[in-house]
């Protein structure tokens, strides 16, 4: 029996790590931006994040190891719409500092979520520089709407 702590592998080099992470982001993760109703001096509270949910904890543990020291893993139960059963689902979440570390390194390898990653990097730049709230707020809202549109599921 494989222990959870023993799961995972070593990357042969740095580039292979970033390629692997970009594949997980493209296939299994969401790059998003939340807007909190609580207002700050700047306006809304903007929360850029990456989230990856899985019923297989080994995948998330490897992602956590690769993005060390950033990111958190949490678990909850989720009801499957198909059979009504409750499954344990774990979620890896990465916020601003982790995104500042990871996104520039995976950007060249992203295929599906390259635009969202580029927009989130712009958000992180805006939130770091701290220009006047009125100047930033309109651009942040525009980016938020773009990311929401890009993340909508397309019905085939």
Short mmCIF file of C-alpha atoms in Angstrom, two decimals:
data_model
loop_
_atom_site.label_atom_id
_atom_site.label_comp_id
_atom_site.label_asym_id
_atom_site.label_seq_id
_atom_site.Cartn_x
_atom_site.Cartn_y
_atom_site.Cartn_z
CA UNK A 1 0.00 0.00 0.00
CA UNK A 2 1.34 3.45 -0.93
CA UNK A 3 1.43 5.99 1.86
CA UNK A 4 0.27 9.48 0.93
CA UNK A 5 3.54 10.96 2.23
CA UNK A 6 5.49 8.69 -0.14
CA UNK A 7 3.52 9.74 -3.22
CA UNK A 8 5.16 12.01 -5.72
CA UNK A 9 8.35 12.25 -7.71
CA UNK A 10 11.38 14.45 -8.16
CA UNK A 11 11.55 16.62 -11.24
CA UNK A 12 14.65 16.00 -13.37
CA UNK A 13 15.16 19.77 -13.78
CA UNK A 14 13.48 23.12 -13.17
CA UNK A 15 12.03 23.40 -16.67
CA UNK A 16 10.26 20.03 -16.38
CA UNK A 17 8.69 21.21 -13.11
CA UNK A 18 7.23 24.33 -14.75
CA UNK A 19 6.00 22.33 -17.75
CA UNK A 20 4.28 19.85 -15.41
CA UNK A 21 2.66 22.63 -13.35
CA UNK A 22 1.45 24.37 -16.53
CA UNK A 23 -0.20 21.12 -17.65
CA UNK A 24 -2.01 20.85 -14.32
CA UNK A 25 -3.11 24.48 -14.57
CA UNK A 26 -4.37 24.05 -18.14
CA UNK A 27 -6.16 20.76 -17.50
CA UNK A 28 -7.26 20.68 -13.87
CA UNK A 29 -7.16 24.20 -12.42
CA UNK A 30 -8.92 27.50 -12.61
CA UNK A 31 -7.26 30.90 -12.74
CA UNK A 32 -9.73 33.38 -11.38
CA UNK A 33 -10.27 36.67 -9.66
CA UNK A 34 -12.79 37.21 -6.91
CA UNK A 35 -14.29 40.53 -5.98
CA UNK A 36 -15.20 40.93 -2.33
CA UNK A 37 -18.15 43.07 -1.35
CA UNK A 38 -16.18 44.62 1.48
CA UNK A 39 -14.67 47.85 0.27
CA UNK A 40 -11.20 49.14 1.01
CA UNK A 41 -9.52 52.50 0.37
CA UNK A 42 -8.81 51.24 -3.12
CA UNK A 43 -12.41 50.16 -3.71
CA UNK A 44 -13.43 46.51 -3.83
CA UNK A 45 -11.12 43.89 -2.40
CA UNK A 46 -9.73 41.93 -5.36
CA UNK A 47 -8.50 38.37 -4.79
CA UNK A 48 -6.51 36.71 -7.61
CA UNK A 49 -6.21 32.94 -7.14
CA UNK A 50 -5.58 29.57 -8.67
CA UNK A 51 -7.60 26.58 -7.50
CA UNK A 52 -7.25 22.90 -8.32
CA UNK A 53 -9.76 20.36 -6.96
CA UNK A 54 -9.36 16.61 -7.06
CA UNK A 55 -10.56 13.47 -5.36
CA UNK A 56 -6.99 12.23 -5.71
CA UNK A 57 -4.91 13.85 -2.97
CA UNK A 58 -1.60 12.61 -4.48
CA UNK A 59 -1.96 15.03 -7.40
CA UNK A 60 -2.48 17.99 -5.07
CA UNK A 61 0.40 16.96 -2.81
CA UNK A 62 2.73 16.89 -5.81
CA UNK A 63 1.44 20.32 -6.86
CA UNK A 64 2.03 21.63 -3.33
CA UNK A 65 5.58 20.21 -3.31
CA UNK A 66 6.31 21.79 -6.70
CA UNK A 67 5.04 25.22 -5.66
CA UNK A 68 6.69 25.15 -2.26
CA UNK A 69 6.37 27.15 -0.02
CA UNK A 70 3.15 28.52 -1.51
CA UNK A 71 -0.38 27.17 -1.54
CA UNK A 72 -2.72 25.36 0.81
CA UNK A 73 -4.62 22.10 0.61
CA UNK A 74 -8.06 21.81 2.19
CA UNK A 75 -10.63 19.01 2.11
CA UNK A 76 -14.40 18.91 2.07
CA UNK A 77 -17.19 16.61 0.93
CA UNK A 78 -18.98 17.23 -2.35
CA UNK A 79 -22.14 15.56 -3.60
CA UNK A 80 -21.77 14.05 -7.06
CA UNK A 81 -24.64 15.18 -9.31
CA UNK A 82 -24.63 11.88 -11.23
CA UNK A 83 -25.13 9.41 -8.39
CA UNK A 84 -25.88 11.58 -5.36
CA UNK A 85 -22.99 10.12 -3.36
CA UNK A 86 -20.80 12.34 -1.22
CA UNK A 87 -17.12 12.22 -2.21
CA UNK A 88 -14.17 13.66 -0.34
CA UNK A 89 -12.69 16.40 -2.50
CA UNK A 90 -9.44 18.17 -1.77
CA UNK A 91 -8.53 21.57 -3.11
CA UNK A 92 -5.17 23.24 -3.63
CA UNK A 93 -5.41 27.03 -3.55
CA UNK A 94 -2.76 29.56 -4.44
CA UNK A 95 -3.10 33.29 -3.81
CA UNK A 96 -1.18 36.47 -4.74
CA UNK A 97 2.37 35.69 -3.56
CA UNK A 98 2.26 32.18 -4.97
CA UNK A 99 0.88 33.47 -8.26
CA UNK A 100 3.68 36.06 -8.45
CA UNK A 101 6.15 33.19 -8.08
CA UNK A 102 4.55 30.62 -10.40
CA UNK A 103 2.77 32.45 -13.23
CA UNK A 104 5.82 34.06 -14.87
CA UNK A 105 7.55 30.65 -14.91
CA UNK A 106 4.62 28.69 -16.40
CA UNK A 107 3.37 31.36 -18.80
CA UNK A 108 5.52 30.20 -21.76
CA UNK A 109 4.10 26.66 -21.44
CA UNK A 110 0.40 27.44 -20.94
CA UNK A 111 -1.93 26.68 -23.82
CA UNK A 112 -5.50 26.95 -22.55
CA UNK A 113 -5.15 29.49 -19.74
CA UNK A 114 -2.42 31.75 -21.11
CA UNK A 115 -4.76 34.76 -21.40
CA UNK A 116 -6.09 34.34 -17.85
CA UNK A 117 -2.52 34.05 -16.54
CA UNK A 118 -1.46 37.20 -18.40
CA UNK A 119 -4.45 39.10 -17.03
CA UNK A 120 -3.75 37.90 -13.48
CA UNK A 121 -0.15 39.05 -13.77
CA UNK A 122 -1.46 42.50 -14.71
CA UNK A 123 -3.80 42.43 -11.69
CA UNK A 124 -0.89 41.54 -9.40
CA UNK A 125 1.10 44.42 -10.87
CA UNK A 126 -1.78 46.85 -10.28
CA UNK A 127 -2.30 45.66 -6.72
CA UNK A 128 1.41 45.96 -5.94
CA UNK A 129 2.04 49.42 -7.36
CA UNK A 130 -0.86 51.00 -5.54
CA UNK A 131 -1.84 53.85 -7.92
CA UNK A 132 -4.82 56.03 -7.10
CA UNK A 133 -7.91 53.90 -6.39
CA UNK A 134 -10.03 55.45 -9.15
CA UNK A 135 -7.39 54.68 -11.79
CA UNK A 136 -6.94 51.08 -10.71
CA UNK A 137 -10.54 50.19 -9.93
CA UNK A 138 -11.85 50.53 -13.48
CA UNK A 139 -9.03 48.43 -14.95
CA UNK A 140 -9.43 45.78 -12.24
CA UNK A 141 -13.15 45.58 -12.94
CA UNK A 142 -12.51 45.27 -16.67
CA UNK A 143 -10.00 42.45 -16.10
CA UNK A 144 -12.38 40.74 -13.67
CA UNK A 145 -15.10 40.72 -16.35
CA UNK A 146 -12.67 39.40 -18.99
CA UNK A 147 -11.53 36.53 -16.76
CA UNK A 148 -15.14 35.66 -15.88
CA UNK A 149 -15.97 35.51 -19.59
CA UNK A 150 -12.94 33.35 -20.38
CA UNK A 151 -13.81 30.92 -17.57
CA UNK A 152 -17.41 30.33 -18.69
CA UNK A 153 -18.07 26.79 -19.82
CA UNK A 154 -18.83 26.53 -23.49
CA UNK A 155 -21.70 24.21 -24.36
CA UNK A 156 -21.00 22.00 -27.35
#
